[in-house]
PDB file of C-alpha atoms in Angstrom:
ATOM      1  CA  UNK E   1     -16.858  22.856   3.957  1.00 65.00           C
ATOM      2  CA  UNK E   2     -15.053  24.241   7.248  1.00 67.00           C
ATOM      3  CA  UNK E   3     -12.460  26.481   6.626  1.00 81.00           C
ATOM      4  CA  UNK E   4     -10.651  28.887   8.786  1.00 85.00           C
ATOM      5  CA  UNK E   5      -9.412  32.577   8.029  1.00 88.00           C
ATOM      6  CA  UNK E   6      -6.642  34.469  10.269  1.00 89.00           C
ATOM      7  CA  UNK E   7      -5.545  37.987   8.969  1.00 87.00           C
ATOM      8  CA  UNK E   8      -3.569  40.037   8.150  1.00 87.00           C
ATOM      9  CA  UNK E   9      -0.813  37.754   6.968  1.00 86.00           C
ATOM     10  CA  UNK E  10       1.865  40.041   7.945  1.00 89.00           C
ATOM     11  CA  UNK E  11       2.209  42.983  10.416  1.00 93.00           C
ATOM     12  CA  UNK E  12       4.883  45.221  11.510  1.00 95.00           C
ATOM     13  CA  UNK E  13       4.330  47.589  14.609  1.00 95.00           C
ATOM     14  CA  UNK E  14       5.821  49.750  16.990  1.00 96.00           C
ATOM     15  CA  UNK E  15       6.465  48.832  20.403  1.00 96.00           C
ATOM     16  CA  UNK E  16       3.596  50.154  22.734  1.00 96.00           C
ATOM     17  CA  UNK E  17       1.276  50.306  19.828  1.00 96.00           C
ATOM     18  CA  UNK E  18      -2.046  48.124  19.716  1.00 96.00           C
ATOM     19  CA  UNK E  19      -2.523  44.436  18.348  1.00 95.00           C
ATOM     20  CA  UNK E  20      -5.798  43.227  17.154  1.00 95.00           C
ATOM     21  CA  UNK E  21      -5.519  39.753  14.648  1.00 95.00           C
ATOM     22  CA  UNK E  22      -8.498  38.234  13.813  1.00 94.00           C
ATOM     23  CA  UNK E  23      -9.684  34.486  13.234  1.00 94.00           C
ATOM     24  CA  UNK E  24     -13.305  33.614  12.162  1.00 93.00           C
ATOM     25  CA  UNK E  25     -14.545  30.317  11.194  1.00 90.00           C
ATOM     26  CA  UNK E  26     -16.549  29.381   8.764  1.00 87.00           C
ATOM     27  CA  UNK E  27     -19.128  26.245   8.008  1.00 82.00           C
ATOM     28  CA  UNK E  28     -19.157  25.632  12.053  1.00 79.00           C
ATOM     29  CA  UNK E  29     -20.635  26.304  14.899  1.00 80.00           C
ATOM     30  CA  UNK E  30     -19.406  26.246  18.107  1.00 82.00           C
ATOM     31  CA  UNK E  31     -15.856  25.485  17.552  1.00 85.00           C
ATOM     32  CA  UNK E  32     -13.134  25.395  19.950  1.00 87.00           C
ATOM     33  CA  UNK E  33     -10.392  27.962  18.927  1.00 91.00           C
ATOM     34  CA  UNK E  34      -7.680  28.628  19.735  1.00 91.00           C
ATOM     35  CA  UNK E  35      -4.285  31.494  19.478  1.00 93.00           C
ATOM     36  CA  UNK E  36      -0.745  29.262  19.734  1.00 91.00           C
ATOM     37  CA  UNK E  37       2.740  31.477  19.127  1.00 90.00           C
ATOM     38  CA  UNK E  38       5.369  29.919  17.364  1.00 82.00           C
ATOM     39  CA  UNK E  39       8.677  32.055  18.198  1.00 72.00           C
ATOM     40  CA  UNK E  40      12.016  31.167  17.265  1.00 66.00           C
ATOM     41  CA  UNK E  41      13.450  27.959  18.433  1.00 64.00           C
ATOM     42  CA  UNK E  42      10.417  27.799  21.286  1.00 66.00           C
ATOM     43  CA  UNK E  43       7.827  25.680  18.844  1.00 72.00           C
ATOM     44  CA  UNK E  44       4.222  26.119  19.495  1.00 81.00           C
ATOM     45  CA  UNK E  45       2.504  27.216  22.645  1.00 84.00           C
ATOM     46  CA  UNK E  46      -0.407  27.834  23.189  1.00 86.00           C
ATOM     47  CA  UNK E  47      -1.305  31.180  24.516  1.00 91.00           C
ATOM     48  CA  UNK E  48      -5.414  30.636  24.524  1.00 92.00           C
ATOM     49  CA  UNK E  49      -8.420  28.853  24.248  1.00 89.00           C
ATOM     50  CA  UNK E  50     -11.712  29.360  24.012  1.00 91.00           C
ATOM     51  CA  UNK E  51     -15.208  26.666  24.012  1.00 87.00           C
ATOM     52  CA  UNK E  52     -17.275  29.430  23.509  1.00 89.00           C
ATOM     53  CA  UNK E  53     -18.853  32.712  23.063  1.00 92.00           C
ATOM     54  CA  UNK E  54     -16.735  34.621  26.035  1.00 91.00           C
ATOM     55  CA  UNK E  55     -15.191  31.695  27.328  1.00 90.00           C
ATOM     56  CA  UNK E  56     -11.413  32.687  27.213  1.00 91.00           C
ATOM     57  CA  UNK E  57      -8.897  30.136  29.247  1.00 88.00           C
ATOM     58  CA  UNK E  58      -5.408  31.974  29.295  1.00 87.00           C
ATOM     59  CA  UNK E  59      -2.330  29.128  29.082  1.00 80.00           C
ATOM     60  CA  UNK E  60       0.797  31.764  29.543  1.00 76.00           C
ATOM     61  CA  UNK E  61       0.617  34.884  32.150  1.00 68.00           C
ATOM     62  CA  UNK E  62       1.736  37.802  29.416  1.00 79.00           C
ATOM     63  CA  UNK E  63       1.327  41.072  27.953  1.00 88.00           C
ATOM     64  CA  UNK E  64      -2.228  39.719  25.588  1.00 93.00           C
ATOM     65  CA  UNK E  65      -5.617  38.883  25.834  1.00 94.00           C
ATOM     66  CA  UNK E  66      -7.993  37.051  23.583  1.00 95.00           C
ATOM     67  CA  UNK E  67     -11.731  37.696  23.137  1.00 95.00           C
ATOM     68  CA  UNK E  68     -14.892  35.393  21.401  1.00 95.00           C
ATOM     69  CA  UNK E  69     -17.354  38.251  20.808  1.00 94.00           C
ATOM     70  CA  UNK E  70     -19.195  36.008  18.061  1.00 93.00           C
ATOM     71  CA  UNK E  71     -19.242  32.202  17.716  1.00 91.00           C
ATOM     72  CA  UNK E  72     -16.943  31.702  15.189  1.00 92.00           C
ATOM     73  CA  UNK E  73     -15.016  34.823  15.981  1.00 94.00           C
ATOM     74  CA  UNK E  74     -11.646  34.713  17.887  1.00 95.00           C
ATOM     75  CA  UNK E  75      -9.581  37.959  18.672  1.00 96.00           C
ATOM     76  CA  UNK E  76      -5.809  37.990  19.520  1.00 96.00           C
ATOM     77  CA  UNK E  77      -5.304  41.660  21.536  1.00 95.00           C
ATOM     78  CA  UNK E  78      -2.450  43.902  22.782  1.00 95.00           C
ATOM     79  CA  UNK E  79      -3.047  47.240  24.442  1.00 95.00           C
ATOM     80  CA  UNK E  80       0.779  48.185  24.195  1.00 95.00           C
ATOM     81  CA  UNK E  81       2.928  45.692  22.122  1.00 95.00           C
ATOM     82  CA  UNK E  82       6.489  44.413  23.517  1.00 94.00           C
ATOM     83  CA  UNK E  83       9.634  43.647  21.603  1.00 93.00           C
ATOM     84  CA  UNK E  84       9.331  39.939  22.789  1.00 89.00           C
ATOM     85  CA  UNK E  85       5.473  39.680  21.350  1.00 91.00           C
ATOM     86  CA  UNK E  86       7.325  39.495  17.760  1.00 90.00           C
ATOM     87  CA  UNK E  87       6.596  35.622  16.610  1.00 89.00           C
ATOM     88  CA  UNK E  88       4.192  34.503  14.114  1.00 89.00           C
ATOM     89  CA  UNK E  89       0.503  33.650  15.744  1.00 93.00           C
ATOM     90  CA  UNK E  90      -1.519  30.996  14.518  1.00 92.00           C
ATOM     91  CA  UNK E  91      -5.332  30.376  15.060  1.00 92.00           C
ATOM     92  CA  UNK E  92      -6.424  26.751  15.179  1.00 89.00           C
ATOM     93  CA  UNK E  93     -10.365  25.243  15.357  1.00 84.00           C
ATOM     94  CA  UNK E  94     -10.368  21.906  17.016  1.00 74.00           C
ATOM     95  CA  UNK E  95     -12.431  18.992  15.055  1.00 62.00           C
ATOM     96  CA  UNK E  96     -12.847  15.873  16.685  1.00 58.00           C
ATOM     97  CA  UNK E  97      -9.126  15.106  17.667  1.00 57.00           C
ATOM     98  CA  UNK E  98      -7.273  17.099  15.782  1.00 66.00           C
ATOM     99  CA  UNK E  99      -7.074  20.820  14.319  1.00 74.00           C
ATOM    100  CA  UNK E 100      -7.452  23.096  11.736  1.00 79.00           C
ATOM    101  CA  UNK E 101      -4.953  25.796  11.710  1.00 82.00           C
ATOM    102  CA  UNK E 102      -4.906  29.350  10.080  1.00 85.00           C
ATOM    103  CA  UNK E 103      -2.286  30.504   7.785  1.00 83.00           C
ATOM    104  CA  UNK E 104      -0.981  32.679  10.500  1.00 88.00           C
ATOM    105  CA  UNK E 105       0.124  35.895  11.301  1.00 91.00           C
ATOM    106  CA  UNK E 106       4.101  37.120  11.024  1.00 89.00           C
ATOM    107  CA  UNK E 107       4.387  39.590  13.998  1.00 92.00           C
ATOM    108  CA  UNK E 108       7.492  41.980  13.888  1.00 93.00           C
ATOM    109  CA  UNK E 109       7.660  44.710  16.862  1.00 94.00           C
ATOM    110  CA  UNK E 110      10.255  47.010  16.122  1.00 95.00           C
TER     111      UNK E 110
ATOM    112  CA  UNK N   1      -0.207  19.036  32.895  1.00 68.00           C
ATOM    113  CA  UNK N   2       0.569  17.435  29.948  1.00 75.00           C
ATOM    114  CA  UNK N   3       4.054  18.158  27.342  1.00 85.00           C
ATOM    115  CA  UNK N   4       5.878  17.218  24.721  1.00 91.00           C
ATOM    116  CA  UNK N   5       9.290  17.112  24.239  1.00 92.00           C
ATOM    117  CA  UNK N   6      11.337  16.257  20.603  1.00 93.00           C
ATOM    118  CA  UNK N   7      14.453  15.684  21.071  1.00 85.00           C
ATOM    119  CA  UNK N   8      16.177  16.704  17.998  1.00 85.00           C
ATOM    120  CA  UNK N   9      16.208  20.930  17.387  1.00 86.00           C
ATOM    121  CA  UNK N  10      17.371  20.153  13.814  1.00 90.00           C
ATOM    122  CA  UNK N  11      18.055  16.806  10.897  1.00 93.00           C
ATOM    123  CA  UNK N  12      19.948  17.462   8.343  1.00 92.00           C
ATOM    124  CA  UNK N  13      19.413  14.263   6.139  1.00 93.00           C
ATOM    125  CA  UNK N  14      20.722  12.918   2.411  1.00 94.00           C
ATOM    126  CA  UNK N  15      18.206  11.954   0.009  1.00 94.00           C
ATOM    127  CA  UNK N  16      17.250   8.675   0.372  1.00 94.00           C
ATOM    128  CA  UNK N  17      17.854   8.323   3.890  1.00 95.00           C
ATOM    129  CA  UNK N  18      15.796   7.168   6.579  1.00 96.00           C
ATOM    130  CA  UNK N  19      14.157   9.473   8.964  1.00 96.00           C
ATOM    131  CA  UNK N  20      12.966   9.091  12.434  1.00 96.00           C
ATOM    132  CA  UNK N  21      12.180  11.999  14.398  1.00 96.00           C
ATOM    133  CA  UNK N  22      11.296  11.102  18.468  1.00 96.00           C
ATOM    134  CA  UNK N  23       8.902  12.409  19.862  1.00 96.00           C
ATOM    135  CA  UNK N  24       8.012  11.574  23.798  1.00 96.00           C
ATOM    136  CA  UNK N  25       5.368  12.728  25.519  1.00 94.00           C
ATOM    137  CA  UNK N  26       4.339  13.184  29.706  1.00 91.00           C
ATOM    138  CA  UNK N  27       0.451  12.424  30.620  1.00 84.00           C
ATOM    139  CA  UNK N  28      -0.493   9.960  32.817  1.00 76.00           C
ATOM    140  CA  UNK N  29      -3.911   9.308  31.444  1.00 83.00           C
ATOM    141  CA  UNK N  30      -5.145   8.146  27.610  1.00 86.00           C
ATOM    142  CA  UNK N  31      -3.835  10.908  25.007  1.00 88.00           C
ATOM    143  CA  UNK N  32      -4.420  10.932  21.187  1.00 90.00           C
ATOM    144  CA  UNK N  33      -1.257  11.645  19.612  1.00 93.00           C
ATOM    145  CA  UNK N  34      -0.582  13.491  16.244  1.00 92.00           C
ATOM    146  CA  UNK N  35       2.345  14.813  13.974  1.00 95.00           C
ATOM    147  CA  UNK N  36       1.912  18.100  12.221  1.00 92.00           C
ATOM    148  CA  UNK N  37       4.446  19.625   9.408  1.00 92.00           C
ATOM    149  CA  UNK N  38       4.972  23.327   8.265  1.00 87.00           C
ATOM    150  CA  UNK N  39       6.591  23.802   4.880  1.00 88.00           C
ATOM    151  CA  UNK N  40       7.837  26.370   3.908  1.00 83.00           C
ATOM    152  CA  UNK N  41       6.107  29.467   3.827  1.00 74.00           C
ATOM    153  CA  UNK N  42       2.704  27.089   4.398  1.00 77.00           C
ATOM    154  CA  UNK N  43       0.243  26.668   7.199  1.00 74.00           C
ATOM    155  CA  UNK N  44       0.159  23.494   9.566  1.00 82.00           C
ATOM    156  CA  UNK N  45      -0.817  20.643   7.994  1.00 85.00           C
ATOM    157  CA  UNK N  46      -2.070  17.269   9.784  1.00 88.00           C
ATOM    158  CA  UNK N  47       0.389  14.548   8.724  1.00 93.00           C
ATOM    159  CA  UNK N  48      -0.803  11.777  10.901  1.00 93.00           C
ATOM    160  CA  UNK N  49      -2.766  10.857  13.894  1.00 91.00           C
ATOM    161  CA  UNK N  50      -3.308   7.927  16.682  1.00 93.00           C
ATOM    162  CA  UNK N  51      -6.557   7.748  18.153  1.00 90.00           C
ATOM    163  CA  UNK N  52      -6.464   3.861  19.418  1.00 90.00           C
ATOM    164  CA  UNK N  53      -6.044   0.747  18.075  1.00 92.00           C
ATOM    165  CA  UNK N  54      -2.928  -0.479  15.950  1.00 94.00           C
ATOM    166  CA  UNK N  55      -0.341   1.490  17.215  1.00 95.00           C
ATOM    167  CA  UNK N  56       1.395   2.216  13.830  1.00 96.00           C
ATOM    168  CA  UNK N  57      -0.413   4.552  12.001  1.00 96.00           C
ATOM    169  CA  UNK N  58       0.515   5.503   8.057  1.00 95.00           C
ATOM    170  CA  UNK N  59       0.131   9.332   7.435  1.00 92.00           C
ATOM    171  CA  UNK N  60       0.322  11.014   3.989  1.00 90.00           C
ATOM    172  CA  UNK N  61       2.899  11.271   1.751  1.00 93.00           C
ATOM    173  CA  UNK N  62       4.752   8.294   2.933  1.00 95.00           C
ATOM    174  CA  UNK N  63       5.377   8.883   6.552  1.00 96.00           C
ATOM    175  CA  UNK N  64       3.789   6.761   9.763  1.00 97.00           C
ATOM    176  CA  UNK N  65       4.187   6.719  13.466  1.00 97.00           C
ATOM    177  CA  UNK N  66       4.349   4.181  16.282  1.00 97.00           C
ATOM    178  CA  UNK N  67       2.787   4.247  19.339  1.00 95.00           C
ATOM    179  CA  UNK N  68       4.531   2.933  22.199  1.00 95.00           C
ATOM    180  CA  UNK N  69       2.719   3.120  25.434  1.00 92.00           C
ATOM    181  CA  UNK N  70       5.313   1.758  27.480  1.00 92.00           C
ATOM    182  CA  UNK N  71       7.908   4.524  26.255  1.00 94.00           C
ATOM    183  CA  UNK N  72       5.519   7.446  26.087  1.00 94.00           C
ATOM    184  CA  UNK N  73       6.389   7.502  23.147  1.00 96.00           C
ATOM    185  CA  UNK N  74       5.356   8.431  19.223  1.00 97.00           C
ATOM    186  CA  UNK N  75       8.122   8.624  16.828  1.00 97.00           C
ATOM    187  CA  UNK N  76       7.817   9.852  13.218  1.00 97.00           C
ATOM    188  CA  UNK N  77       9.591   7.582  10.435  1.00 97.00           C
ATOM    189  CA  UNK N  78       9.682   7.651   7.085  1.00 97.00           C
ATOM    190  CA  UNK N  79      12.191   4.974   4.630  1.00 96.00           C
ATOM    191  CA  UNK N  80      13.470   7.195   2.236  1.00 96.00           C
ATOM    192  CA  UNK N  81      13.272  11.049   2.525  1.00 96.00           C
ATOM    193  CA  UNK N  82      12.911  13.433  -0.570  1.00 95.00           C
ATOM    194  CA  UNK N  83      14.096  17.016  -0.843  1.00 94.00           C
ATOM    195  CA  UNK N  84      10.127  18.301  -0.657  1.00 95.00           C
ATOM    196  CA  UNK N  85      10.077  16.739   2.479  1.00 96.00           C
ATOM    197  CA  UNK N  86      12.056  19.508   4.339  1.00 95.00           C
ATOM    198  CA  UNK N  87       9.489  21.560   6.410  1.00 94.00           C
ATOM    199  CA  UNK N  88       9.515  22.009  10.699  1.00 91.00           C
ATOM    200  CA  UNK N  89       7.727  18.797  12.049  1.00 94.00           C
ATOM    201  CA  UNK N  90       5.647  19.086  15.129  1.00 93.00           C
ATOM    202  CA  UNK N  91       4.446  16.074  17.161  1.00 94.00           C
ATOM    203  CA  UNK N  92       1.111  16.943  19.795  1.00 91.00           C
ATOM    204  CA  UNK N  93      -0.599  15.520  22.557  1.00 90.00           C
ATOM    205  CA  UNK N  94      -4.039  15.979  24.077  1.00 85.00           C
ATOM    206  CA  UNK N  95      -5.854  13.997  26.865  1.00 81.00           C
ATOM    207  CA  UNK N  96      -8.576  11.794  25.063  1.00 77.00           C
ATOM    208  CA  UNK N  97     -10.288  12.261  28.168  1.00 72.00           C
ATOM    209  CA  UNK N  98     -11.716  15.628  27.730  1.00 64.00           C
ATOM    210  CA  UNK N  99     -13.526  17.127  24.423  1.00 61.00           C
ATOM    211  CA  UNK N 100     -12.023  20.531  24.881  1.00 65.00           C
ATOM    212  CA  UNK N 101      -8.610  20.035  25.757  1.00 71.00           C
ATOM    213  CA  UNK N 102      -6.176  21.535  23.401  1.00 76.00           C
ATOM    214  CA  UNK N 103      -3.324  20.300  21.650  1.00 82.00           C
ATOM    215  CA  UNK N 104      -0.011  20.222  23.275  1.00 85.00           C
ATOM    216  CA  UNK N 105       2.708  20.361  20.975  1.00 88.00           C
ATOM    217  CA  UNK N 106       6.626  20.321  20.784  1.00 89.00           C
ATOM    218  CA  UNK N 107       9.427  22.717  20.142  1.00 86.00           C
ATOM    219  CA  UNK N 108       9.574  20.988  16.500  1.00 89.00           C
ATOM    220  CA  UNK N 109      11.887  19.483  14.699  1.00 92.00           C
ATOM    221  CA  UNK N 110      13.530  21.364  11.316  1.00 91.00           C
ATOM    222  CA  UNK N 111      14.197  18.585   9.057  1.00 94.00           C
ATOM    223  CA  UNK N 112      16.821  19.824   5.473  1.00 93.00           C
ATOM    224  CA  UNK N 113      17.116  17.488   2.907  1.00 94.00           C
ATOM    225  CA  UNK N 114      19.805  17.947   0.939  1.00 91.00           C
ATOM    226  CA  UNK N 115      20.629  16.518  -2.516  1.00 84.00           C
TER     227      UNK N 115
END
């Protein structure tokens, strides 16, 4: 069965420290993934997406990236963290018409 | 480009009441249409979805959806609420058109129930 796995499940960092979260995929291949933020009162949006192996489509101009160095392999990135990156991040893997989402990630920048 | 928009931030409802949460949508071309809910301290889940044909669609756990084209519309109902349904409901467009389009969704909606 298809099942998606986003970690860690909670992370607490420093402004201008590094981000990496990760998302694989598993009992796929060649998924569509994506990285949505969910911040306070703001919903969902969708920060990236990616149809394959370093295909990255950037929705928002901001302070991250996103990288598919495997197949099933999707990579959220900071180089230096911002107060207003706090939010909780959620991976999702598109089937058909709808999506698969991650348990997320709780982001606090302090 | 395509959005969402739902126009309540926050329901506060009785149990036993009736919900309806709106949900209207922009896109000028043919969209499939879903509603998502996040309980508490859970992940996304797919409550219901419209790909085509009869434009109200039942979901799980009691809830269903109707489609209406003319109002760009696709508002979430359900007859009588329960407690366990308080969670963040999130309704989401994508063009139909395209395989790898991704979801569009809205602010959300924070539905209480309260006793």
């Amino acid at each position: 069965s298809q099942t998606i796995h986003q970690w860690p499940a909670t992370l607490v960092q420093p402004v201008g420290s590094p981000l990496s979260l990760e998302c694989t995929v598993e009992g796929t291949s060649n998924p569509n993934l994506y990285w949505y933020r969910q911040a306070a009162g703001r919903g969902l949006q969708l920060l990236f997406y990616s149809v394959g192996i370093g295909q990255i489509s950037s929705e928002v101009p901001q302070n991250l990236s996103a990288s598919r160095p495997q197949d099933r392999q999707f990579i959220l990135s900071s180089k230096k963290l911002l107060l207003s990156d706090s939010g909780f991040y959620l991976c999702a893997w598109r089937l058909g018409g709808g999506a698969f989402f991650g348990q997320g990630t709780r982001l606090t920048v302090v | 480009a395509q959005s969402v928009s739902q126009h309540n931030h926050h329901v506060i409802l009785s149990e036993a009441a009736s919900l309806e949460l709106g949900c209207n949508y922009s896109y000028g071309g043919t969209v499939n249409l879903f509603w998502y809910v996040q309980y508490p301290g859970q992940h996304l889940q797919l409550l219901l979805k419209y790909f085509s044909g009869d434009p109200l669609v039942k979901g799980i756990k009691g809830f269903e959806a109707e489609f209406i084209k003319s109002k760009f519309s696709f508002n979430l109902r359900k007859p009588s609420v329960q407690w366990s349904d308080t969670a963040e409901y999130f309704c989401a467009v994508k063009s139909s058109n395209s395989g790898n389009t991704p979801l569009v969704f809205g602010k959300g909606t924070r539905l209480s129930v309260i006793a």
